Coordinates of C-alpha atoms and ligand atoms in Angstrom, one line a residue:
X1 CA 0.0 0.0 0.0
X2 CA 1.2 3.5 -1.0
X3 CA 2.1 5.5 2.4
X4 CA 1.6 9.0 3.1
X5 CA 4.3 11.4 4.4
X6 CA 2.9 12.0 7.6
X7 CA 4.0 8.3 8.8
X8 CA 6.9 6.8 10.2
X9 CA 9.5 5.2 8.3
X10 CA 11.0 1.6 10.4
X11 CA 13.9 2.4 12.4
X12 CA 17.1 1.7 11.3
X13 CA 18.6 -0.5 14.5
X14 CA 22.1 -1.6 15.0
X15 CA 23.4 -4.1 17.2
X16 CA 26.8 -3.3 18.3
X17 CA 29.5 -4.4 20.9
X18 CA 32.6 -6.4 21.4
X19 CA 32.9 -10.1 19.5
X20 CA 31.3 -12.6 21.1
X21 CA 28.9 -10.6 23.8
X22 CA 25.6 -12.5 21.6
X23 CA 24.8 -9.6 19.1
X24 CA 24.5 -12.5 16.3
X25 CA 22.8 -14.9 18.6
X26 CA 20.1 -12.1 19.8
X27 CA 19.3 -11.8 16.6
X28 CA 19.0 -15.1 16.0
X29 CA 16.4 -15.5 19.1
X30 CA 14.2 -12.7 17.9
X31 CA 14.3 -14.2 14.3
X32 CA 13.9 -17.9 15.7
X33 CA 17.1 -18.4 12.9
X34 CA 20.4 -19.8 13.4
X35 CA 23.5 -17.5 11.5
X36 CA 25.6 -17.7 14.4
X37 CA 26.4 -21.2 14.0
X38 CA 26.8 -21.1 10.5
X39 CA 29.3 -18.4 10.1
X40 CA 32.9 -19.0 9.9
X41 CA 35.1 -18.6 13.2
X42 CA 31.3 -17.8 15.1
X43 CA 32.8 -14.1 14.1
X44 CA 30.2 -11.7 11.9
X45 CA 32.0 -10.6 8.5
X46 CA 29.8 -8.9 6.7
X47 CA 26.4 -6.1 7.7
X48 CA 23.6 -8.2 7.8
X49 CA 20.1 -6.7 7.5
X50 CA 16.5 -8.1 8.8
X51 CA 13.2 -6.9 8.6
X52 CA 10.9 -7.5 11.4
X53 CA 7.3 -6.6 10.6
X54 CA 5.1 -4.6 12.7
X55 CA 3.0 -7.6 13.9
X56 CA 5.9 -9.5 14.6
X57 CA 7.1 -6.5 16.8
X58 CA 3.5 -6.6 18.2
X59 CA 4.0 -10.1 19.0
X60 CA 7.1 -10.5 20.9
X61 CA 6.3 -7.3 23.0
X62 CA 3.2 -8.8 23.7
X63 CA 3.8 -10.2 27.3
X64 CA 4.7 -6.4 28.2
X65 CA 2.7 -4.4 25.7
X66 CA -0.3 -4.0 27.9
X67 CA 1.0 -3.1 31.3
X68 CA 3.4 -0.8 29.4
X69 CA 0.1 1.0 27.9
X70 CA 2.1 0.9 24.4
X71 CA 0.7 1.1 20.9
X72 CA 2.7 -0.1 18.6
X73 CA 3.3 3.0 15.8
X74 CA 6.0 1.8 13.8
X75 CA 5.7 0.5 10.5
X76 CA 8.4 -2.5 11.4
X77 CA 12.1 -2.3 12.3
X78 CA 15.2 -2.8 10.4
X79 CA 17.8 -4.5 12.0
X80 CA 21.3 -4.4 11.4
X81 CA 24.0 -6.9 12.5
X82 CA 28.0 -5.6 12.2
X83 CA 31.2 -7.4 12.8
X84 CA 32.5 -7.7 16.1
X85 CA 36.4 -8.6 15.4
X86 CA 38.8 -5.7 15.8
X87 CA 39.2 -5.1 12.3
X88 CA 36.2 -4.0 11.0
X89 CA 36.3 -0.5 12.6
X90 CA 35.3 0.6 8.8
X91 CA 32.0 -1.7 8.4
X92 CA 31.0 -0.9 11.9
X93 CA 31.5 2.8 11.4
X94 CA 29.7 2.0 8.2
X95 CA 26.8 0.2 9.8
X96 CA 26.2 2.5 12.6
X97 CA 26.1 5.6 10.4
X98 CA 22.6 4.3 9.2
X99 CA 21.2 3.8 12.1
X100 CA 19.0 5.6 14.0
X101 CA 19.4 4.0 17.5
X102 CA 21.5 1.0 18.5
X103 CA 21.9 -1.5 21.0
X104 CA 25.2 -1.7 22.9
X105 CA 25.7 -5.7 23.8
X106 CA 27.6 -5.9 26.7
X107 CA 28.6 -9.2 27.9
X108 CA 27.5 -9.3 32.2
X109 CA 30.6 -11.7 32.6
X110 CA 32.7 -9.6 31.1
X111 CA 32.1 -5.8 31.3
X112 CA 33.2 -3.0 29.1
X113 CA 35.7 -4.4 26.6
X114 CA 37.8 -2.9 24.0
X115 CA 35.2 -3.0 21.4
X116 CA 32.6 -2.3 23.8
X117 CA 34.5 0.9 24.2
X118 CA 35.4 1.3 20.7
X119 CA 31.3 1.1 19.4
X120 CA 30.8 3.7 22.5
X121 CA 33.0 6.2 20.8
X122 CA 31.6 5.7 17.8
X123 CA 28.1 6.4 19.1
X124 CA 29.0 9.2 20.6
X125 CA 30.8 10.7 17.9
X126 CA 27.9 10.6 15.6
X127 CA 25.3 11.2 18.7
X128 CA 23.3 8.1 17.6
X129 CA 21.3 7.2 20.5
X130 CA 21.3 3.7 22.0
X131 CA 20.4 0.9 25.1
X132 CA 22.9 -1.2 26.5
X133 CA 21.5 -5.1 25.9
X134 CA 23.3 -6.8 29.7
X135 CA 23.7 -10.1 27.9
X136 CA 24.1 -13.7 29.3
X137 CA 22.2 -12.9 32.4
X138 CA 21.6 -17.1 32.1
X139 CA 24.9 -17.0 33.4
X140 CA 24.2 -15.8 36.8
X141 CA 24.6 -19.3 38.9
X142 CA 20.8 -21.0 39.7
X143 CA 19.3 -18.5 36.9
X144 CA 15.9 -20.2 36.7
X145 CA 14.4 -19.3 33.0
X146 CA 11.2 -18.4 31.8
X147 CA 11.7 -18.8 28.0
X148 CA 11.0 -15.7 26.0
X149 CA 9.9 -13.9 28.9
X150 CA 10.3 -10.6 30.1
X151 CA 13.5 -10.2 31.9
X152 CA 12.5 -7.6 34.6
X153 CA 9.7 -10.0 35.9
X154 CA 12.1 -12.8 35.1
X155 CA 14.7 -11.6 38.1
X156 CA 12.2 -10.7 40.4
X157 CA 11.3 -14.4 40.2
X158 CA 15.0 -15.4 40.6
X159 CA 16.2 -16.9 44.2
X160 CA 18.1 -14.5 46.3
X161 CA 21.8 -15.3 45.8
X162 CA 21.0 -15.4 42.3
X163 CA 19.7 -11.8 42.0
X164 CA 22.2 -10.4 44.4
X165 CA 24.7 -11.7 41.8
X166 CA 23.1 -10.1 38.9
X167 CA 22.6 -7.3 41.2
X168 CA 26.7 -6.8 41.3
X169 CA 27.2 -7.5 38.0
X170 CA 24.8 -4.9 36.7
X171 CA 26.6 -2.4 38.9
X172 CA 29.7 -3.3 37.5
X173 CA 29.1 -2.4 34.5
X174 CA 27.6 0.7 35.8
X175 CA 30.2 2.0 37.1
X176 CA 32.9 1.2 34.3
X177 CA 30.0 3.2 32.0
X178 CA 29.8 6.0 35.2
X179 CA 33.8 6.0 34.5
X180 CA 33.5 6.9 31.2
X181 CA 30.8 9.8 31.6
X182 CA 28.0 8.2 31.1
X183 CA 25.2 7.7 33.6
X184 CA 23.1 4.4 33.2
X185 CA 20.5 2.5 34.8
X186 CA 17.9 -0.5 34.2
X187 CA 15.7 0.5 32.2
X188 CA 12.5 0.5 34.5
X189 CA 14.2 2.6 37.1
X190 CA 15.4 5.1 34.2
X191 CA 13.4 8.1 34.8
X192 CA 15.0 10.1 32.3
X193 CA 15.8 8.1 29.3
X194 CA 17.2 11.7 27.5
X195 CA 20.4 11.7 29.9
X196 CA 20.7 8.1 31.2
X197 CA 21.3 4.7 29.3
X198 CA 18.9 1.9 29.9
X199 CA 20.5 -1.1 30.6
X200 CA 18.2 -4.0 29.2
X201 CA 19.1 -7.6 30.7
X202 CA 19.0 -10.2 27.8
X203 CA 19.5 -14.2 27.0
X204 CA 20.1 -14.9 23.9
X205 CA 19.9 -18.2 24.6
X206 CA 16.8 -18.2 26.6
X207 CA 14.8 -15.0 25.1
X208 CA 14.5 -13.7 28.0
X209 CA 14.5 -10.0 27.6
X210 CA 13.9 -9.9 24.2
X211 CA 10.2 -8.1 25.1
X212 CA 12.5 -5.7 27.3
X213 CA 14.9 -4.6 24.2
X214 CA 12.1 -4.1 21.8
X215 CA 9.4 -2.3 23.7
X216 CA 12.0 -0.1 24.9
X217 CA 12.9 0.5 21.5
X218 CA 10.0 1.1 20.4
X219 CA 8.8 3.7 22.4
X220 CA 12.4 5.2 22.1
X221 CA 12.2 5.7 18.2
X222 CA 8.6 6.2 18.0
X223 CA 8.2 8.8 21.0
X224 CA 11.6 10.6 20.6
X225 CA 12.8 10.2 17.1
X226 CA 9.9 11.1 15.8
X227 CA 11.0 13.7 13.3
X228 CA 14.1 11.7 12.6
X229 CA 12.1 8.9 11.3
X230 CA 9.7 10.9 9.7
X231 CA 8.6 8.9 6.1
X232 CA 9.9 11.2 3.4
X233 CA 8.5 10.1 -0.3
X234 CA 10.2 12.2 -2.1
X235 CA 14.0 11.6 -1.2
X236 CA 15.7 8.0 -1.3
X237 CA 18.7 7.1 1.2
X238 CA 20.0 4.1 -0.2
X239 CA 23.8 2.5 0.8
X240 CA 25.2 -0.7 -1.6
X241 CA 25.8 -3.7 0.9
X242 CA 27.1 -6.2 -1.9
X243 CA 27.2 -7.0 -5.2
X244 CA 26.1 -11.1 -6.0
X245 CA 25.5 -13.0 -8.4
X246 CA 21.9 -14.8 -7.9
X247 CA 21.5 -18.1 -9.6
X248 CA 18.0 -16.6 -12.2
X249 CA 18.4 -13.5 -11.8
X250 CA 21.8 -12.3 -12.9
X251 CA 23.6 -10.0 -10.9
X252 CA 21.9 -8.2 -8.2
X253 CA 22.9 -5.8 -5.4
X254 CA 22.1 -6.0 -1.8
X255 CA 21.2 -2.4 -0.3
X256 CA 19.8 -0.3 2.2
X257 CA 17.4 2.0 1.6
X258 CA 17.2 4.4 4.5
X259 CA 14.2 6.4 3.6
X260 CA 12.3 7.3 0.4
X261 CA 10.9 5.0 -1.8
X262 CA 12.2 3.2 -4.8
X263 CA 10.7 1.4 -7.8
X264 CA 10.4 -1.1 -10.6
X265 CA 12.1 0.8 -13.9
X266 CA 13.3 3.6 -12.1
X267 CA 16.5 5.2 -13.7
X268 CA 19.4 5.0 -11.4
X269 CA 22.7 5.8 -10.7
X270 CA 25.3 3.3 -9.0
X271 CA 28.8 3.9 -8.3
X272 CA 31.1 1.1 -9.8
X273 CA 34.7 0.9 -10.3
X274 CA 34.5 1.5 -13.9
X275 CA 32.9 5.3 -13.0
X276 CA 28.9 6.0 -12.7
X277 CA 26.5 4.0 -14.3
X278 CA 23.3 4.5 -15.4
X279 CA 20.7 2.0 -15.5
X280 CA 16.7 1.2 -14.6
X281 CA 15.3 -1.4 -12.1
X282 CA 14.8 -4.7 -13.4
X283 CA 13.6 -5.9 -10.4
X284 CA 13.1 -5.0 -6.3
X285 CA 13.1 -7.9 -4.3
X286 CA 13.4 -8.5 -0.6
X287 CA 13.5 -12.2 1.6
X288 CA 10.1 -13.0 3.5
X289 CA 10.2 -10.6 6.9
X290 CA 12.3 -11.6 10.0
X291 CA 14.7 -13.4 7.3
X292 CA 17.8 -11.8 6.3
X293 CA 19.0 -10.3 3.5
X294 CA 22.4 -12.3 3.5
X295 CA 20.9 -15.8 3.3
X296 CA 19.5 -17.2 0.0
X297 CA 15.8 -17.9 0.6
X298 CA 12.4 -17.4 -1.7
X299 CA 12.6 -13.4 -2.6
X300 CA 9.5 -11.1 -3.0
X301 CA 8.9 -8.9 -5.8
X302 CA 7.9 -5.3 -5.5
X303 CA 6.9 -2.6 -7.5
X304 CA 7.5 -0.2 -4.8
X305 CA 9.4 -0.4 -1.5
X306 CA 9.9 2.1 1.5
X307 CA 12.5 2.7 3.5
X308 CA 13.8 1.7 5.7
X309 CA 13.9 -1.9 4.2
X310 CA 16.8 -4.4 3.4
X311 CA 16.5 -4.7 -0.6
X312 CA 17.8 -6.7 -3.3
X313 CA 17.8 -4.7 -6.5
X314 CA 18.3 -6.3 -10.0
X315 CA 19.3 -4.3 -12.7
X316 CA 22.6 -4.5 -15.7
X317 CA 25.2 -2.8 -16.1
X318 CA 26.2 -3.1 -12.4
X319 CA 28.9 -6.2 -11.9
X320 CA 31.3 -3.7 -10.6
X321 CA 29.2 -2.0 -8.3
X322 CA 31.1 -1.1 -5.4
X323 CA 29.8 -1.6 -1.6
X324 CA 29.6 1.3 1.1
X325 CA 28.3 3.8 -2.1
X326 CA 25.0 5.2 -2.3
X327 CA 22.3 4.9 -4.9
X328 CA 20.7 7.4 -6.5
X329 CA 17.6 7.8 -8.8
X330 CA 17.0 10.6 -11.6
X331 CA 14.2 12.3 -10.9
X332 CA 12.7 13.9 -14.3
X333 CA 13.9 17.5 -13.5
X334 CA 17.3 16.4 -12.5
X335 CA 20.9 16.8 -13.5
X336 CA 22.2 13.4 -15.1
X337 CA 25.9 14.8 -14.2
X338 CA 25.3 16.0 -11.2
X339 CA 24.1 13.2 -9.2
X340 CA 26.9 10.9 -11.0
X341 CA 29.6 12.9 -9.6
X342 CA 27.3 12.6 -5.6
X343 CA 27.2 9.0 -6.2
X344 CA 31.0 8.4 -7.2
X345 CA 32.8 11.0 -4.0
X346 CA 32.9 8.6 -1.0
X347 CA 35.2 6.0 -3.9
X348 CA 37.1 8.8 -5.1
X349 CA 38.2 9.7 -2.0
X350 CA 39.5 6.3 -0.7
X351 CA 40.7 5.9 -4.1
X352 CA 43.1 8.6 -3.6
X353 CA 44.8 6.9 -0.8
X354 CA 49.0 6.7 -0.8
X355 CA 50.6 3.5 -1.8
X356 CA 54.1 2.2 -1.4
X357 CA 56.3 1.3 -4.9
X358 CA 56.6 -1.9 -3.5
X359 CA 54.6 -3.8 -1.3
X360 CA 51.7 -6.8 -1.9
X361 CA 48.4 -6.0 -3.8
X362 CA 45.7 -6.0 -1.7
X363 CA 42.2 -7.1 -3.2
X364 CA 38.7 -6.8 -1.1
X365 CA 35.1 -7.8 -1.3
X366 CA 34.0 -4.7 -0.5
X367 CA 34.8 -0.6 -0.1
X368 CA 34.4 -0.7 3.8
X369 CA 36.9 -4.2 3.7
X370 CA 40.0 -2.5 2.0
X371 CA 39.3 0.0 4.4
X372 CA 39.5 -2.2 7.3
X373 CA 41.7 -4.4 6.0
X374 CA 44.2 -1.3 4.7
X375 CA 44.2 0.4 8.3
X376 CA 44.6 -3.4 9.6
X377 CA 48.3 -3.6 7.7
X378 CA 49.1 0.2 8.3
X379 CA 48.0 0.5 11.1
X380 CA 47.8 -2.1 13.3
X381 CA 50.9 -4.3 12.3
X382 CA 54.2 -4.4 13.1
X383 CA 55.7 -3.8 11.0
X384 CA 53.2 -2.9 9.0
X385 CA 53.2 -4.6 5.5
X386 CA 53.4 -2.2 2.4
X387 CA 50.7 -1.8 0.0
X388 CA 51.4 -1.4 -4.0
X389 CA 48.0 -1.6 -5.3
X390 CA 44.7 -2.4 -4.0
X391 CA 41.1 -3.5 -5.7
X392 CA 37.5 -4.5 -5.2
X393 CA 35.9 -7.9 -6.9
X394 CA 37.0 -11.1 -8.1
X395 CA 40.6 -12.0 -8.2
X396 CA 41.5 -12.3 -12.6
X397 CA 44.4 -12.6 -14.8
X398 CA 45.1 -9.1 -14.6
X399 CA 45.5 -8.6 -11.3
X400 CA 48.0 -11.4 -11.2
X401 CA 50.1 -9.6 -13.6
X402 CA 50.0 -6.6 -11.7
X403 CA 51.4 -8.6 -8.6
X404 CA 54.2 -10.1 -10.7
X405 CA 55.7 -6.9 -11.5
X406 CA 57.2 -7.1 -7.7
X407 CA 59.1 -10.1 -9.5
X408 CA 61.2 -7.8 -11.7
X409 CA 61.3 -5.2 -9.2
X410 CA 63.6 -7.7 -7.2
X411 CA 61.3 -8.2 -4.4
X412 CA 59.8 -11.8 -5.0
X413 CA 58.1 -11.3 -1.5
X414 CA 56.1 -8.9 -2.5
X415 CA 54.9 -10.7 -5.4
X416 CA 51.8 -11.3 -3.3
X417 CA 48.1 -11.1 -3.6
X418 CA 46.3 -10.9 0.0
X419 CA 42.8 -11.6 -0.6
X420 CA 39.8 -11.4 1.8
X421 CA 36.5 -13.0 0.5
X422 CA 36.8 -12.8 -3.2
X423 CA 36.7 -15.2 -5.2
X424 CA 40.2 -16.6 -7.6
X425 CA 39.1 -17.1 -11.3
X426 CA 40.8 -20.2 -12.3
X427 CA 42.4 -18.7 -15.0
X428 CA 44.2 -16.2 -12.9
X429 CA 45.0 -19.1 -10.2
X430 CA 46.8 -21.0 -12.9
X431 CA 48.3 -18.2 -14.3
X432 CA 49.9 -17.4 -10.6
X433 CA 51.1 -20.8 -10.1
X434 CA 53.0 -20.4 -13.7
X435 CA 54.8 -17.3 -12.5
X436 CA 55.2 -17.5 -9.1
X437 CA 52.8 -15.0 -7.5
X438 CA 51.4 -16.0 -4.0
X439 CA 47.9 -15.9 -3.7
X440 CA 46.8 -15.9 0.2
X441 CA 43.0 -16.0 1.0
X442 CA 41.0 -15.8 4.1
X443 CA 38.0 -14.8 5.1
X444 CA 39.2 -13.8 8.5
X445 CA 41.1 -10.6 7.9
X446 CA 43.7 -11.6 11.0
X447 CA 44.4 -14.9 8.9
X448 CA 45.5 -13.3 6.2
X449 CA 48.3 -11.7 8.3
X450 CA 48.9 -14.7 10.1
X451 CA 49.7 -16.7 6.6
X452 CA 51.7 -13.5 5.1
X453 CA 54.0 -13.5 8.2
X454 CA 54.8 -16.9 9.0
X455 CA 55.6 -16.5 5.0
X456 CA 57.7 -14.1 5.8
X457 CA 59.6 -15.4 8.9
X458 CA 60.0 -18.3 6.6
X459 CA 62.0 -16.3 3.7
X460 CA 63.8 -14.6 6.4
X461 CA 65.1 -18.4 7.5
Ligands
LIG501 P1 28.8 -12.0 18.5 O1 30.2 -12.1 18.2 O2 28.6 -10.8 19.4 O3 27.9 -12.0 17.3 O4 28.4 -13.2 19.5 P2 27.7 -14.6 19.0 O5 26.2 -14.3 18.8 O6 28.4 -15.2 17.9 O7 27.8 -15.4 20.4 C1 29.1 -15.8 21.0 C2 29.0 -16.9 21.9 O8 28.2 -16.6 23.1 C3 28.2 -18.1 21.3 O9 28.8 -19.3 21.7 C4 26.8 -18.0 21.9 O10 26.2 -19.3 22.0 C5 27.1 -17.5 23.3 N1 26.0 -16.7 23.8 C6 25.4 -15.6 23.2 N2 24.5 -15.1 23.9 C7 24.4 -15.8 25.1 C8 23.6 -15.8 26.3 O11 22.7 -14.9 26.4 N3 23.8 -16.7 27.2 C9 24.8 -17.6 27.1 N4 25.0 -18.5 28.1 N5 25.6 -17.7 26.0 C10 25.4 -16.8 25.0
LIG502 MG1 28.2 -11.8 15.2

């Protein structure tokens, strides 16, 4: 149905917080899905983006809806899962700057941590506003669950030691948040949720909470973000995700369209390594709500979407569509040239980066991954590992040659392709074995260093 600008677009919601606190398995519990267990190393690589409907929303605040006195306003709720491992500051930073609130996962056991600390900067920086999730409170010894249930009525039902425990732990965590200028408190004793943080205890493993989170949320985004997530027809927001191919349907790109609205033959503009292209909508397709926008499932076709919504979009002309750049349509009274140049900035800009004459060619899935994974080998090894050439997309022929010019140059170490998740064209694979150019892959950025210095320390023997 056609919506009118006086609505509410979803909220954009990100789920933050040091690897391993639960942020994948929360997400799993709401969608009743299991990614965590699929993914490689447990660790999150990529932003991941789910659409919960409004009557799902309704549904799992349910148990607190009532006695909370809350009507549910909200169209639905986007949410966004990012990387947790230290070296995807970039797709975090990424991730959060399209959201509109987040949710801080802190792990009880554990306290702050560095990423904990880390995402709090970040939130701060860019004033987003967010609740802390207390994860694991299953953990507490004697925690006696009620699945799925509400976790404030949960701990008043929990024995005495076992409360007193959670009771400590929750001040912990306080007070390493106190530490760090921020003032926080559980949520139902937070009287003044515009200067104080709601802590939310959660399960992932047991639900409990989950009613907690999201009718906090809720009434967060739809009672003080209101003008924020105000539905605006007129002007898309959409950010590439990925570029795939999809077995019937050619190549596709994963986005995120923020606000606006976008349609079936509309004439875009996508940023793509080749320059701007031009093209019109094939097809807009998203996966069946509460599933994610990663994992291959049945799409649904649209002839119109709104944001905020995870989308697939079909269209050609855009294999070399680049991830992290925005997407833009021509509107009938606008300037073809000016919104290609709008599209292509964020690209030129880390296009323009320095490289070193000689040093390993670095090739990415994604803008936001050479980021990451160029500040990861300036930045945070030692020594850091020099950088001739970098690219986006599937490793080829080419690229191969480029790396063997480190050959002639004398410096057969550098004759070195690090890869992280792309994939090696057989052709170019062969071609590498014939001339002696390394290829390492991973899809664990900090196994790609691992591989390229035990190489090292090996030459070095
Ligand atoms: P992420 O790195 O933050 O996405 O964390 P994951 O969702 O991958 O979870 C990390 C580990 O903690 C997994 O082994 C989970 O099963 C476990 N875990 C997550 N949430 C909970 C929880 O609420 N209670 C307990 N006991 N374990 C949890
Ligand atoms: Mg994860």
């Amino acid at each position: 149905a056609a919506r009118s600008a006086a609505s509410l677009r979803s909220p954009i919601v990100c789920i933050m917080g040091h690897v391993d606190t639960g942020k994948t398995k929360l997400l799993d519990k709401i969608r009743q899905t299991n990614v965590q267990e699929g993914e490689a190393g447990g660790i999150t690589q990529q932003i991941g983006a789910t659409f919960f409907a409004k009557e799902t929303l309704k549904d799992k605040v349910a148990v607190l809806a009532q006695e909370a006195g809350l009507e549910v306003r909200l169209p639905g709720m986007l949410v966004i899962d990012t990387p947790g491992h230290e070296s995807f500051t970039n797709l975090r930073s990424r991730g959060s700057s399209l959201c509109d609130i987040a949710i801080l996962v802190i792990d009880l056991m554990h306290g702050l941590e560095p990423q904990t600390i880390e995402s709090l900067n970040l939130l701060r920086s860019k004033r987003t506003p967010f609740v802390v999730a207390l994860n694991k409170i299953d953990r507490c010894y004697g925690w006696k669950a009620t699945a799925d249930g509400s976790s404030r009525l949960s701990l008043q039902g929990q024995d005495g030691a076992t409360r007193e425990e959670f009771e400590t732990r929750a001040a912990r965590v306080r007070m390493e948040l106190n530490e760090r200028g921020l003032n926080a408190e559980l949520y139902w004793k937070n009287e003044d949720p515009a200067s104080t943080v709601s802590l939310v205890p959660t399960s992932a493993i047991t639900g409990e909470g989950i009613p907690d989170l999201l009718l906090w949320i809720t009434r967060l985004t739809q009672e003080r973000l209101t003008e924020q997530i105000m539905f605006m027809p007129d002007l898309l927001e959409c950010t590439v995700l990925e570029v795939k191919a999809v077995e019937g349907l050619g190549m596709t790109i994963d986005t995120i369209i923020v606000n606006g609205a976008l349609r079936e033959n509309d004439r875009i503009v996508v940023c793509t390594l080749d320059g701007p292209v031009v093209t019109s909508i094939r097809a807009v397709l998203t996966p069946p709500p509460s599933r994610e926008l990663r994992i291959k499932s049945e799409y649904i076709h649209h002839k119109e979407i709104y944001g905020a919504m995870g989308v697939k979009i079909c269209a050609q002309g855009i294999e070399r569509a680049i991830a992290g750049t925005p997407i833009m349509v021509i509107g009938k009274d606008d300037n073809e040239d000016d919104i290609k140049e709008e599209v292509m900035k964020d690209f030129t800009n880390v296009m323009k980066m320095d490289l070193d004459t000689r040093g390993v060619i670095v090739q990415a899935s994604t803008l936001g991954a050479l980021e990451a994974l160029m500040q990861f080998l300036r930045k945070e090894c030692d020594p850091p590992i020099p950088v001739s050439s970098v690219n986006i997309g599937p490793i080829y022929r080419r690229d191969v040659m480029r790396a063997s010019i480190m050959l002639e140059k004398g410096k057969p170490e550098y004759a070195t392709i690090l890869a992280f998740d792309v994939r090696i064209d057989a052709d170019a694979r062969a071609y590498a074995e014939e001339v002696g150019v390394r290829i390492f892959t991973a899809d664990i950025i900090y196994h790609l260093f691992d591989q390229f210095t035990a190489f090292m320390a090996n030459l070095m023997e």
